[in-house]
PDB file of C-alpha atoms in Angstrom:
ATOM      1  CA  UNK R  64      12.206 -21.676  -4.501  1.00 66.00           C
ATOM      2  CA  UNK R  65      13.253 -18.550  -2.691  1.00 71.00           C
ATOM      3  CA  UNK R  66      16.041 -16.474  -4.237  1.00 79.00           C
ATOM      4  CA  UNK R  67      19.185 -16.648  -2.084  1.00 81.00           C
ATOM      5  CA  UNK R  68      19.340 -12.852  -1.979  1.00 83.00           C
ATOM      6  CA  UNK R  69      15.746 -12.516  -0.729  1.00 83.00           C
ATOM      7  CA  UNK R  70      14.615 -12.026   2.852  1.00 83.00           C
ATOM      8  CA  UNK R  71      10.994 -12.691   3.836  1.00 85.00           C
ATOM      9  CA  UNK R  72       9.666 -11.195   7.071  1.00 79.00           C
ATOM     10  CA  UNK R  73       6.029 -11.943   8.026  1.00 79.00           C
ATOM     11  CA  UNK R  74       4.483  -9.098  10.051  1.00 75.00           C
ATOM     12  CA  UNK R  75       1.019  -9.886  11.459  1.00 68.00           C
ATOM     13  CA  UNK R  76      -1.235  -6.827  11.262  1.00 61.00           C
ATOM     14  CA  UNK R  77      -2.852  -7.753  14.610  1.00 57.00           C
ATOM     15  CA  UNK R  78      -5.980  -5.829  13.718  1.00 56.00           C
ATOM     16  CA  UNK R  79      -4.122  -2.679  12.710  1.00 58.00           C
ATOM     17  CA  UNK R  80      -6.098  -0.497  10.292  1.00 54.00           C
ATOM     18  CA  UNK R  81      -4.821  -0.737   6.744  1.00 53.00           C
ATOM     19  CA  UNK R  82      -3.777  -4.394   6.868  1.00 53.00           C
ATOM     20  CA  UNK R  83      -0.206  -3.516   7.725  1.00 64.00           C
ATOM     21  CA  UNK R  84       1.641  -4.116  10.974  1.00 65.00           C
ATOM     22  CA  UNK R  85       2.275  -1.190  13.310  1.00 69.00           C
ATOM     23  CA  UNK R  86       6.041  -1.172  12.745  1.00 79.00           C
ATOM     24  CA  UNK R  87       6.093  -1.997   9.017  1.00 83.00           C
ATOM     25  CA  UNK R  88       7.598   1.397   8.180  1.00 84.00           C
ATOM     26  CA  UNK R  89      10.462   0.746  10.608  1.00 86.00           C
ATOM     27  CA  UNK R  90      11.029  -2.737   9.149  1.00 88.00           C
ATOM     28  CA  UNK R  91      11.207  -1.236   5.631  1.00 89.00           C
ATOM     29  CA  UNK R  92      13.826   1.275   6.841  1.00 89.00           C
ATOM     30  CA  UNK R  93      15.771  -1.532   8.509  1.00 91.00           C
ATOM     31  CA  UNK R  94      15.731  -3.650   5.316  1.00 92.00           C
ATOM     32  CA  UNK R  95      16.952  -0.682   3.247  1.00 92.00           C
ATOM     33  CA  UNK R  96      19.719  -0.015   5.779  1.00 94.00           C
ATOM     34  CA  UNK R  97      20.739  -3.684   5.471  1.00 93.00           C
ATOM     35  CA  UNK R  98      21.287  -3.162   1.740  1.00 93.00           C
ATOM     36  CA  UNK R  99      18.028  -4.438   0.249  1.00 92.00           C
ATOM     37  CA  UNK R 100      17.272  -2.177  -2.720  1.00 91.00           C
ATOM     38  CA  UNK R 101      13.773  -3.550  -3.321  1.00 93.00           C
ATOM     39  CA  UNK R 102      11.289  -4.035  -0.487  1.00 93.00           C
ATOM     40  CA  UNK R 103       7.833  -5.449  -1.249  1.00 92.00           C
ATOM     41  CA  UNK R 104       5.015  -4.933   1.270  1.00 89.00           C
ATOM     42  CA  UNK R 105       2.021  -7.243   0.946  1.00 85.00           C
ATOM     43  CA  UNK R 106      -1.163  -6.255   2.764  1.00 80.00           C
ATOM     44  CA  UNK R 107      -4.015  -8.503   3.866  1.00 68.00           C
ATOM     45  CA  UNK R 108      -6.477  -6.914   1.451  1.00 64.00           C
ATOM     46  CA  UNK R 109      -8.818  -5.113   3.794  1.00 54.00           C
ATOM     47  CA  UNK R 110     -10.375  -2.661   1.336  1.00 56.00           C
ATOM     48  CA  UNK R 111     -10.237   1.101   1.328  1.00 46.00           C
ATOM     49  CA  UNK R 112      -8.061   1.366   4.439  1.00 50.00           C
ATOM     50  CA  UNK R 113      -5.437  -0.565   2.492  1.00 57.00           C
ATOM     51  CA  UNK R 114      -4.410   2.778   0.984  1.00 59.00           C
ATOM     52  CA  UNK R 115      -2.465   3.377   4.203  1.00 72.00           C
ATOM     53  CA  UNK R 116       0.313   1.266   2.700  1.00 76.00           C
ATOM     54  CA  UNK R 117       0.900   4.243   0.404  1.00 77.00           C
ATOM     55  CA  UNK R 118       2.110   6.160   3.464  1.00 80.00           C
ATOM     56  CA  UNK R 119       5.157   3.906   3.754  1.00 85.00           C
ATOM     57  CA  UNK R 120       5.909   2.942   0.138  1.00 92.00           C
ATOM     58  CA  UNK R 121       7.166   4.575  -3.039  1.00 95.00           C
ATOM     59  CA  UNK R 122       4.747   2.787  -5.363  1.00 95.00           C
ATOM     60  CA  UNK R 123       1.373   1.167  -4.732  1.00 93.00           C
ATOM     61  CA  UNK R 124       0.534  -1.808  -6.971  1.00 93.00           C
ATOM     62  CA  UNK R 125      -3.025  -3.137  -6.720  1.00 91.00           C
ATOM     63  CA  UNK R 126      -3.124  -6.857  -7.557  1.00 91.00           C
ATOM     64  CA  UNK R 127      -6.585  -8.161  -8.500  1.00 91.00           C
ATOM     65  CA  UNK R 128      -8.140 -11.432  -9.707  1.00 90.00           C
ATOM     66  CA  UNK R 129      -9.889 -11.558 -13.104  1.00 91.00           C
ATOM     67  CA  UNK R 130     -13.310 -10.017 -12.486  1.00 77.00           C
ATOM     68  CA  UNK R 131     -15.401  -7.179 -13.806  1.00 60.00           C
ATOM     69  CA  UNK R 132     -18.928  -5.859 -13.862  1.00 51.00           C
ATOM     70  CA  UNK R 133     -20.338  -6.100 -10.332  1.00 55.00           C
ATOM     71  CA  UNK R 134     -16.882  -6.642  -8.854  1.00 55.00           C
ATOM     72  CA  UNK R 135     -15.652  -3.502 -10.581  1.00 54.00           C
ATOM     73  CA  UNK R 136     -18.650  -1.508  -9.342  1.00 56.00           C
ATOM     74  CA  UNK R 137     -18.093  -2.771  -5.814  1.00 56.00           C
ATOM     75  CA  UNK R 138     -14.405  -1.888  -5.799  1.00 60.00           C
ATOM     76  CA  UNK R 139     -13.659   0.894  -3.359  1.00 65.00           C
ATOM     77  CA  UNK R 140     -12.888   4.070  -5.269  1.00 69.00           C
ATOM     78  CA  UNK R 141     -10.233   5.117  -2.746  1.00 73.00           C
ATOM     79  CA  UNK R 142      -8.077   2.045  -3.244  1.00 81.00           C
ATOM     80  CA  UNK R 143      -8.225   2.337  -7.046  1.00 83.00           C
ATOM     81  CA  UNK R 144      -7.368   6.046  -6.840  1.00 83.00           C
ATOM     82  CA  UNK R 145      -4.373   5.250  -4.634  1.00 86.00           C
ATOM     83  CA  UNK R 146      -2.965   2.658  -7.048  1.00 91.00           C
ATOM     84  CA  UNK R 147      -0.003   3.618  -9.217  1.00 95.00           C
ATOM     85  CA  UNK R 148      -0.440   0.389 -11.172  1.00 96.00           C
ATOM     86  CA  UNK R 149      -3.269  -2.150 -11.349  1.00 95.00           C
ATOM     87  CA  UNK R 150      -2.339  -5.726 -12.202  1.00 96.00           C
ATOM     88  CA  UNK R 151      -4.897  -8.408 -13.100  1.00 96.00           C
ATOM     89  CA  UNK R 152      -3.299 -11.735 -12.187  1.00 95.00           C
ATOM     90  CA  UNK R 153      -4.312 -15.281 -13.250  1.00 95.00           C
ATOM     91  CA  UNK R 154      -4.644 -14.175 -16.881  1.00 96.00           C
ATOM     92  CA  UNK R 155      -4.400 -17.709 -18.257  1.00 96.00           C
ATOM     93  CA  UNK R 156      -6.596 -20.616 -19.387  1.00 95.00           C
ATOM     94  CA  UNK R 157     -10.325 -20.050 -18.879  1.00 95.00           C
ATOM     95  CA  UNK R 158      -9.600 -16.825 -17.011  1.00 95.00           C
ATOM     96  CA  UNK R 159      -7.683 -15.154 -19.850  1.00 96.00           C
ATOM     97  CA  UNK R 160     -10.768 -13.549 -21.440  1.00 95.00           C
ATOM     98  CA  UNK R 161     -12.261 -12.371 -18.090  1.00 94.00           C
ATOM     99  CA  UNK R 162      -8.835 -10.918 -17.221  1.00 96.00           C
ATOM    100  CA  UNK R 163      -8.659  -9.012 -20.536  1.00 95.00           C
ATOM    101  CA  UNK R 164     -12.241  -7.794 -20.053  1.00 94.00           C
ATOM    102  CA  UNK R 165     -11.432  -6.599 -16.514  1.00 92.00           C
ATOM    103  CA  UNK R 166      -8.326  -4.869 -17.851  1.00 94.00           C
ATOM    104  CA  UNK R 167     -10.450  -2.889 -20.313  1.00 93.00           C
ATOM    105  CA  UNK R 168     -13.022  -1.996 -17.668  1.00 90.00           C
ATOM    106  CA  UNK R 169     -10.417  -0.779 -15.195  1.00 90.00           C
ATOM    107  CA  UNK R 170      -8.617   1.195 -17.911  1.00 93.00           C
ATOM    108  CA  UNK R 171     -11.894   2.930 -18.770  1.00 91.00           C
ATOM    109  CA  UNK R 172     -12.505   3.587 -15.076  1.00 87.00           C
ATOM    110  CA  UNK R 173      -9.118   5.262 -14.659  1.00 89.00           C
ATOM    111  CA  UNK R 174     -10.291   8.128 -16.905  1.00 87.00           C
ATOM    112  CA  UNK R 175     -12.707   9.215 -14.153  1.00 86.00           C
ATOM    113  CA  UNK R 176     -10.261   9.002 -11.271  1.00 85.00           C
ATOM    114  CA  UNK R 177      -7.955  11.725  -9.957  1.00 85.00           C
ATOM    115  CA  UNK R 178      -4.309  10.811 -10.471  1.00 87.00           C
ATOM    116  CA  UNK R 179      -2.047  10.474  -7.446  1.00 87.00           C
ATOM    117  CA  UNK R 180       0.918  12.052  -9.247  1.00 93.00           C
ATOM    118  CA  UNK R 181       0.906  14.681 -11.992  1.00 94.00           C
ATOM    119  CA  UNK R 182       3.963  13.030 -13.564  1.00 97.00           C
ATOM    120  CA  UNK R 183       2.592   9.467 -13.709  1.00 97.00           C
ATOM    121  CA  UNK R 184      -0.205   7.817 -15.705  1.00 95.00           C
ATOM    122  CA  UNK R 185      -1.490   4.694 -13.906  1.00 96.00           C
ATOM    123  CA  UNK R 186      -2.057   1.692 -16.161  1.00 96.00           C
ATOM    124  CA  UNK R 187      -3.748  -1.702 -15.960  1.00 96.00           C
ATOM    125  CA  UNK R 188      -1.746  -4.791 -16.942  1.00 98.00           C
ATOM    126  CA  UNK R 189      -2.463  -8.505 -16.981  1.00 98.00           C
ATOM    127  CA  UNK R 190      -0.087 -11.285 -16.034  1.00 98.00           C
ATOM    128  CA  UNK R 191       0.028 -14.961 -15.150  1.00 97.00           C
ATOM    129  CA  UNK R 192       2.199 -15.989 -12.224  1.00 93.00           C
ATOM    130  CA  UNK R 193       1.336 -19.629 -12.993  1.00 93.00           C
ATOM    131  CA  UNK R 194       2.756 -19.431 -16.524  1.00 95.00           C
ATOM    132  CA  UNK R 195       5.239 -16.673 -15.681  1.00 93.00           C
ATOM    133  CA  UNK R 196       3.784 -14.482 -18.447  1.00 96.00           C
ATOM    134  CA  UNK R 197       4.028 -10.668 -18.594  1.00 97.00           C
ATOM    135  CA  UNK R 198       5.628 -10.419 -15.155  1.00 96.00           C
ATOM    136  CA  UNK R 199       8.528  -8.681 -16.898  1.00 97.00           C
ATOM    137  CA  UNK R 200       6.078  -6.041 -18.198  1.00 98.00           C
ATOM    138  CA  UNK R 201       4.831  -5.424 -14.669  1.00 98.00           C
ATOM    139  CA  UNK R 202       8.405  -4.986 -13.483  1.00 97.00           C
ATOM    140  CA  UNK R 203       9.151  -2.630 -16.400  1.00 98.00           C
ATOM    141  CA  UNK R 204       6.319  -0.363 -15.205  1.00 98.00           C
ATOM    142  CA  UNK R 205       7.658  -0.439 -11.641  1.00 98.00           C
ATOM    143  CA  UNK R 206      11.143   0.431 -12.896  1.00 97.00           C
ATOM    144  CA  UNK R 207       9.742   3.223 -15.076  1.00 98.00           C
ATOM    145  CA  UNK R 208       7.854   4.678 -12.087  1.00 98.00           C
ATOM    146  CA  UNK R 209      11.003   4.600  -9.951  1.00 97.00           C
ATOM    147  CA  UNK R 210      13.179   6.165 -12.667  1.00 97.00           C
ATOM    148  CA  UNK R 211      10.727   8.992 -13.418  1.00 98.00           C
ATOM    149  CA  UNK R 212      10.049   9.681  -9.742  1.00 98.00           C
ATOM    150  CA  UNK R 213      13.749   9.673  -8.882  1.00 97.00           C
ATOM    151  CA  UNK R 214      14.743  11.903 -11.790  1.00 98.00           C
ATOM    152  CA  UNK R 215      12.112  14.561 -11.030  1.00 98.00           C
ATOM    153  CA  UNK R 216      12.684  14.467  -7.248  1.00 97.00           C
ATOM    154  CA  UNK R 217       9.125  13.328  -6.494  1.00 97.00           C
ATOM    155  CA  UNK R 218      10.108  10.156  -4.631  1.00 96.00           C
ATOM    156  CA  UNK R 219      12.560  11.981  -2.362  1.00 96.00           C
ATOM    157  CA  UNK R 220       9.887  14.601  -1.599  1.00 96.00           C
ATOM    158  CA  UNK R 221       7.320  11.844  -0.945  1.00 94.00           C
ATOM    159  CA  UNK R 222       9.711  10.088   1.428  1.00 93.00           C
ATOM    160  CA  UNK R 223      10.260  13.344   3.320  1.00 94.00           C
ATOM    161  CA  UNK R 224       6.506  13.657   3.843  1.00 93.00           C
ATOM    162  CA  UNK R 225       6.341  10.009   4.926  1.00 90.00           C
ATOM    163  CA  UNK R 226       9.132  10.550   7.490  1.00 89.00           C
ATOM    164  CA  UNK R 227       7.258  13.520   8.974  1.00 92.00           C
ATOM    165  CA  UNK R 228       4.044  11.444   9.156  1.00 88.00           C
ATOM    166  CA  UNK R 229       5.977   8.610  10.799  1.00 86.00           C
ATOM    167  CA  UNK R 230       7.337  11.006  13.444  1.00 89.00           C
ATOM    168  CA  UNK R 231       3.840  12.177  14.428  1.00 90.00           C
ATOM    169  CA  UNK R 232       2.416   8.655  14.321  1.00 85.00           C
ATOM    170  CA  UNK R 233       5.217   7.426  16.598  1.00 86.00           C
ATOM    171  CA  UNK R 234       4.734  10.368  18.986  1.00 91.00           C
ATOM    172  CA  UNK R 235       0.976   9.685  19.224  1.00 90.00           C
ATOM    173  CA  UNK R 236       1.608   5.980  19.803  1.00 85.00           C
ATOM    174  CA  UNK R 237       4.188   6.635  22.539  1.00 89.00           C
ATOM    175  CA  UNK R 238       2.002   9.222  24.322  1.00 92.00           C
ATOM    176  CA  UNK R 239      -0.937   6.804  24.226  1.00 89.00           C
ATOM    177  CA  UNK R 240       1.238   4.007  25.670  1.00 89.00           C
ATOM    178  CA  UNK R 241       2.594   6.248  28.456  1.00 90.00           C
ATOM    179  CA  UNK R 242      -0.908   7.382  29.398  1.00 87.00           C
ATOM    180  CA  UNK R 243      -2.249   3.822  29.497  1.00 86.00           C
ATOM    181  CA  UNK R 244       0.597   2.760  31.792  1.00 91.00           C
ATOM    182  CA  UNK R 245      -0.375   5.341  34.437  1.00 91.00           C
ATOM    183  CA  UNK R 246      -3.095   4.028  36.767  1.00 90.00           C
ATOM    184  CA  UNK R 247      -4.258   7.546  37.730  1.00 91.00           C
ATOM    185  CA  UNK R 248      -4.871   8.490  34.076  1.00 88.00           C
ATOM    186  CA  UNK R 249      -6.543   5.125  33.349  1.00 86.00           C
ATOM    187  CA  UNK R 250      -8.874   5.698  36.346  1.00 89.00           C
ATOM    188  CA  UNK R 251      -9.697   9.231  35.206  1.00 89.00           C
ATOM    189  CA  UNK R 252     -10.301   8.026  31.621  1.00 86.00           C
ATOM    190  CA  UNK R 253     -12.718   5.347  32.889  1.00 87.00           C
ATOM    191  CA  UNK R 254     -14.631   8.000  34.874  1.00 89.00           C
ATOM    192  CA  UNK R 255     -14.832  10.309  31.846  1.00 88.00           C
ATOM    193  CA  UNK R 256     -16.045   7.389  29.712  1.00 88.00           C
ATOM    194  CA  UNK R 257     -18.966   6.834  32.083  1.00 90.00           C
ATOM    195  CA  UNK R 258     -19.787  10.565  32.173  1.00 89.00           C
ATOM    196  CA  UNK R 259     -19.609  10.891  28.393  1.00 90.00           C
ATOM    197  CA  UNK R 260     -21.825   7.831  28.027  1.00 87.00           C
ATOM    198  CA  UNK R 261     -24.513   9.547  30.048  1.00 86.00           C
ATOM    199  CA  UNK R 262     -24.476  12.510  27.650  1.00 69.00           C
TER     200      UNK R 262
END
């Protein structure tokens, strides 16, 4: 069951690019202000645009099913580059060998990808949530990332950049909303749309 100290808040993305809801960054800030030290953001898995979650998080963990070969080739390079840790789940039973094979393939692939952080080497781990195996190793990597990033000041710097991005994103959103609420601007925009459509 759910841990008594956990709080789960579903946030529908409502078509937002990146598979995250428009106000997810504000919800994360609210949870931290309420005393939650660890906030997990799960996206809907929409591909390369999923990297946008990196704009509001400290660490990006890419969780994948056991697959390799064609699946590996088809994986968007951007999302793999953005990952601080890749975790192959369902590494149990008949899927244990495919999971290990995928782990090796992704590890080899990481050699050809530009690292997100000069101070961090991304890795590929396997785990089984069904059998509760190696989840502790995944958490150890997350803790190591946090400790290193905190000690060298990288996480604080990253959060400063994220706050600045949030400010501009919020300003753009508010200006757009104000403009759409003014009938005169909406009318003018519709006229321009017709003119632009004619070339």
